Coordinates of C-alpha atoms in Angstrom, one line a residue:
M212 CA 4.5 -1.8 16.4
Q213 CA 3.1 1.7 15.8
M214 CA 5.9 2.4 13.3
G215 CA 4.7 -0.7 11.3
V216 CA 1.1 0.4 11.5
N217 CA 2.0 3.9 10.2
K218 CA 4.2 2.4 7.4
N219 CA 1.4 0.1 6.3
H220 CA -1.1 3.0 6.3
A221 CA 1.3 5.2 4.3
E222 CA 1.7 2.4 1.7
R223 CA -2.1 1.9 1.4
Q224 CA -2.5 5.7 1.1
T225 CA 0.1 5.9 -1.7
T226 CA -1.6 3.1 -3.6
A227 CA -5.1 4.6 -3.2
E228 CA -3.9 8.1 -4.1
E229 CA -2.3 7.0 -7.4
H230 CA -5.4 5.1 -8.4
Y231 CA -7.8 8.0 -7.7
F232 CA -5.4 10.6 -9.2
Q233 CA -5.4 8.6 -12.5
K234 CA -9.2 8.3 -12.2
F235 CA -9.4 12.1 -11.7
L236 CA -7.3 12.8 -14.8
S237 CA -9.4 10.5 -16.8
K238 CA -12.6 12.2 -15.7
L239 CA -11.3 15.7 -16.0
Q240 CA -10.3 15.1 -19.7
D241 CA -7.9 18.1 -19.8
P242 CA -5.2 17.2 -22.4
S243 CA -3.2 20.3 -21.4
I244 CA -2.2 18.6 -18.1
T245 CA 1.1 16.9 -18.8
D246 CA 4.1 15.3 -17.0
P247 CA 2.5 14.7 -13.5
I248 CA 5.1 13.8 -11.0
T249 CA 5.2 12.9 -7.3
P250 CA 7.5 15.4 -5.7
K251 CA 9.8 14.6 -2.8
L252 CA 10.8 16.8 0.1
S253 CA 14.5 17.3 -0.5
V254 CA 15.4 20.1 2.0
T255 CA 14.9 19.6 5.7
G256 CA 12.7 22.2 7.2
M257 CA 10.9 23.0 4.0
P258 CA 7.1 22.5 4.0
S259 CA 5.7 19.4 2.4
P260 CA 5.0 19.7 -1.4
P261 CA 1.6 18.9 -2.8
D262 CA 1.0 15.3 -3.7
R263 CA 1.4 15.8 -7.4
I264 CA 2.8 18.5 -9.6
A265 CA 2.0 18.7 -13.3
T266 CA 2.5 21.1 -16.2
R267 CA -0.5 23.0 -17.7
N268 CA -0.2 25.8 -20.2
N269 CA 3.4 26.4 -19.2
R270 CA 2.5 26.7 -15.5
Q271 CA 3.3 24.3 -12.7
I272 CA 0.1 23.0 -11.1
G273 CA 0.2 21.4 -7.7
I274 CA -2.6 18.9 -7.0
E275 CA -3.1 17.9 -3.3
L276 CA -5.2 14.8 -2.6
C277 CA -7.1 13.9 0.5
E278 CA -9.7 11.3 1.4
Y279 CA -13.2 12.2 2.5
F280 CA -14.2 10.7 5.8
V281 CA -17.7 10.1 7.1
D282 CA -16.4 10.8 10.6
L283 CA -16.0 14.6 11.1
N284 CA -13.3 14.0 13.7
S285 CA -11.0 12.0 11.5
P286 CA -7.3 12.9 12.0
D287 CA -5.4 13.9 8.9
Q288 CA -2.8 11.5 7.5
V289 CA -2.3 9.1 10.5
E290 CA -5.0 6.4 10.8
G291 CA -8.0 7.8 9.1
S292 CA -11.5 7.5 10.5
P293 CA -12.0 5.8 13.9
L294 CA -14.6 3.8 12.1
R295 CA -11.8 1.8 10.5
R296 CA -11.1 0.1 13.8
E297 CA -14.3 -1.8 13.2
E298 CA -13.1 -3.1 9.9
S299 CA -10.0 -5.0 11.2
E300 CA -11.5 -8.4 11.5
F301 CA -12.9 -8.4 7.9
N302 CA -9.8 -6.7 6.5
R303 CA -7.7 -9.6 7.6
I304 CA -10.1 -12.0 5.8
I305 CA -10.1 -9.9 2.7
E306 CA -6.4 -9.5 2.6
T307 CA -5.9 -13.2 3.0
A308 CA -8.4 -13.8 0.1
K309 CA -6.6 -11.3 -2.0
T310 CA -3.2 -13.0 -1.4
K311 CA -4.6 -16.4 -2.2
F312 CA -6.4 -15.1 -5.4
E313 CA -3.2 -13.4 -6.7
R314 CA -1.2 -16.6 -6.2
Q315 CA -3.5 -18.2 -8.6
S316 CA -4.1 -15.3 -11.1
S317 CA -2.2 -12.4 -12.6
R318 CA -5.4 -10.3 -12.8
Q319 CA -5.4 -6.9 -11.1
L320 CA -8.7 -6.3 -9.5
R321 CA -10.5 -3.7 -7.3
V322 CA -13.0 -5.5 -5.1
D323 CA -15.4 -3.8 -2.6
F324 CA -17.2 -5.9 0.0
S325 CA -20.3 -4.6 1.8
K326 CA -20.7 -6.5 5.1
N327 CA -24.1 -7.8 6.0
S328 CA -24.9 -5.6 9.0
S329 CA -26.3 -8.5 11.0
W330 CA -23.2 -10.7 10.6
K331 CA -20.9 -11.1 13.6
F332 CA -18.3 -13.7 14.5
T333 CA -19.3 -15.4 17.7
N334 CA -15.8 -15.5 19.2
E335 CA -12.2 -15.1 18.2
N336 CA -11.8 -18.9 17.7
D337 CA -13.8 -19.0 14.5
R338 CA -10.6 -19.8 12.5
N339 CA -12.1 -22.6 10.5
L340 CA -15.1 -20.4 9.5
K341 CA -12.8 -17.6 8.5
R342 CA -10.7 -19.9 6.3
E343 CA -13.9 -21.2 4.7
I344 CA -15.0 -17.6 3.9
V345 CA -11.6 -16.9 2.3
D346 CA -11.9 -20.0 0.1
R347 CA -15.5 -19.1 -0.8
I348 CA -14.5 -15.5 -1.8
V349 CA -11.7 -16.8 -4.1
T350 CA -13.9 -19.4 -5.7
M351 CA -16.7 -16.9 -6.2
I352 CA -14.4 -14.4 -8.0
N353 CA -12.7 -17.0 -10.2
T354 CA -16.1 -18.4 -11.1
I355 CA -18.2 -15.2 -11.7
Y356 CA -15.9 -12.4 -12.8
S357 CA -14.8 -12.3 -16.5
G358 CA -12.1 -9.7 -15.9
Q359 CA -13.9 -6.9 -17.8
G360 CA -15.8 -3.8 -16.6
V361 CA -17.7 -3.6 -13.3
A362 CA -19.6 -6.5 -11.8
A363 CA -22.1 -6.0 -8.9
L364 CA -22.9 -9.4 -7.3
S365 CA -26.4 -9.9 -6.1
W366 CA -27.7 -11.6 -3.1
H367 CA -28.6 -14.6 -5.3
Q368 CA -25.0 -14.8 -6.6
L369 CA -23.6 -14.6 -3.1
S370 CA -25.9 -17.3 -1.9
V371 CA -24.5 -19.7 -4.5
F372 CA -21.3 -19.6 -2.6
N373 CA -22.9 -19.4 0.8
L374 CA -21.7 -15.9 1.4
Q375 CA -25.1 -14.1 1.6
D376 CA -25.1 -14.0 5.4
V377 CA -21.6 -12.5 5.5
F378 CA -21.8 -9.9 2.7
Q379 CA -24.6 -7.7 1.5
S380 CA -23.0 -7.1 -1.9
V381 CA -19.7 -7.3 -3.7
W382 CA -18.4 -5.0 -6.4
I383 CA -15.6 -6.0 -8.7
E384 CA -13.8 -3.9 -11.4
D385 CA -10.6 -4.0 -13.5
Y386 CA -7.7 -2.3 -11.7
H387 CA -5.1 -0.7 -14.0
S388 CA -2.3 0.7 -11.9
K389 CA 1.4 0.2 -11.3
Y390 CA 0.5 -0.2 -7.6
P391 CA -0.9 -3.3 -6.0
S392 CA -4.6 -4.1 -6.5
L393 CA -7.2 -2.9 -3.9
W394 CA -9.6 -5.2 -2.0
A395 CA -11.5 -3.5 0.8
M396 CA -14.5 -3.5 3.1
N397 CA -17.2 -0.9 3.2
G398 CA -19.7 -0.4 6.0
G399 CA -22.7 -2.3 4.9
G400 CA -26.2 -1.4 5.9
G401 CA -27.2 2.2 5.1
I402 CA -24.9 4.3 3.0
P403 CA -24.4 7.8 4.3
T404 CA -24.8 10.9 2.2
V405 CA -21.8 13.2 1.4
L406 CA -22.1 16.3 3.6
H407 CA -20.7 19.6 2.6
E408 CA -19.8 20.1 6.3
N409 CA -17.5 17.1 6.1
L410 CA -16.0 18.3 2.9
D411 CA -15.4 21.7 4.5
V412 CA -13.5 20.1 7.3
R413 CA -11.0 18.6 4.8
V414 CA -10.8 21.9 2.8
Q415 CA -10.0 23.8 6.0
E416 CA -7.3 21.3 7.0
K417 CA -5.6 21.8 3.6
N418 CA -6.1 25.5 3.6
N419 CA -3.7 25.7 6.5
K420 CA -1.0 24.1 4.3
L421 CA -1.6 25.9 1.1
S422 CA 1.1 28.5 1.5
G423 CA 3.6 25.7 1.8
Y424 CA 2.4 24.0 -1.3
L425 CA 2.7 27.2 -3.3
R426 CA 6.4 27.2 -2.7
Y427 CA 6.6 24.4 -5.3
C428 CA 4.1 25.5 -7.9
D429 CA 2.4 28.4 -9.6
E430 CA -1.1 27.4 -8.4
C431 CA -2.6 24.5 -6.4
W432 CA -5.7 22.4 -6.8
L433 CA -7.3 20.3 -4.1
L434 CA -8.9 16.9 -4.9
I435 CA -11.0 15.3 -2.2
Y436 CA -11.9 11.7 -3.0
T437 CA -13.8 8.7 -1.6
T438 CA -12.5 5.2 -2.0
G439 CA -15.8 3.4 -1.2
G440 CA -13.4 1.0 0.4
G441 CA -14.3 1.3 4.0
M442 CA -17.0 2.4 6.5
S443 CA -15.1 5.7 6.7
S444 CA -15.7 6.7 3.1
W445 CA -18.5 4.6 1.6
V446 CA -21.0 7.3 0.6
H447 CA -23.5 8.4 -2.0
I448 CA -24.2 11.9 -3.3
S449 CA -27.6 11.7 -4.9
D450 CA -29.4 13.4 -1.9
S451 CA -26.8 16.1 -1.5
R452 CA -25.7 16.9 -5.0
E453 CA -27.4 20.3 -5.3
T454 CA -26.0 21.5 -2.0
I455 CA -22.5 20.3 -2.8
E456 CA -22.6 21.9 -6.3
T457 CA -23.9 25.3 -5.1
Y458 CA -22.1 25.6 -1.7
K459 CA -19.2 28.0 -1.7
F460 CA -16.2 26.7 0.2
E461 CA -13.9 29.3 1.8
S462 CA -10.6 28.5 0.2
S463 CA -7.8 30.0 -1.8
F464 CA -7.0 26.8 -3.8
S465 CA -7.4 27.7 -7.4
R466 CA -9.8 24.8 -8.0
L467 CA -11.5 22.3 -5.8
F468 CA -12.8 18.9 -6.8
F469 CA -14.7 16.0 -5.3
L470 CA -14.3 12.5 -6.8
E471 CA -16.6 9.7 -5.8
G472 CA -14.0 7.1 -6.3
F473 CA -15.9 3.9 -7.0
T474 CA -18.3 5.4 -9.7
G475 CA -15.7 7.9 -10.8
E476 CA -18.2 10.8 -10.7
L477 CA -16.3 14.1 -10.6
I478 CA -17.8 17.4 -9.3
E479 CA -15.9 20.7 -9.3
L480 CA -16.7 22.6 -6.1
Q481 CA -17.2 26.4 -5.9
T482 CA -15.0 28.6 -3.7
T483 CA -15.2 32.1 -2.3
G484 CA -11.9 32.8 -4.1

């Protein structure tokens, strides 16, 4: 069972990484970056390569990606933030709705659901209610979303489909990727601020692997991204922007970036060199 859990997590991670890597390239707007590839570990015993390698001005640039977690104690690579355990009930509902929607439509969407913090299932036997919620979600998206741009559904729009008690808000956007579309739950209630301390945890984790990455490339960049797709990474940066932009992270990565994945806002972080 654990092997299956880890495999599913790896597949979701691959899907997310490709989406946010493409978003990163779009926001960076550096035409000198060409031919990005996903390298494979070909020799047993060698350190893992960075997640992407691209060419830039005749140099090989490694780009390592990692997700920002609200929880400082999140383990790297395995299961993400412990907060994700709280999402399992709704993840099953959302995955079922996604499957049903895609049987009816060829549209690729990114959908973020914000749970109403007061909503709870009364017991595990609420199967009929869960099926009803799935049907309401599919009907709502088919009815409201035109398939262009980003749509933020209000309480009033949710109430039309009797979903206002279940969800606080729903965001929908086009999803252009060779990987499957993404539907996910964020935490609902208050949205935490991005903290430079949490960013620093991720930077230090990757610092420990930098020498291995540099065996595959001339220099290496680190991209830390949020998906906005779960309680573990649904954040805002308005209150901490100045601190994040001026704080100097102790790192030897050539460049550090933070991407707020849902809005696509990209910030280059400073390092001590």
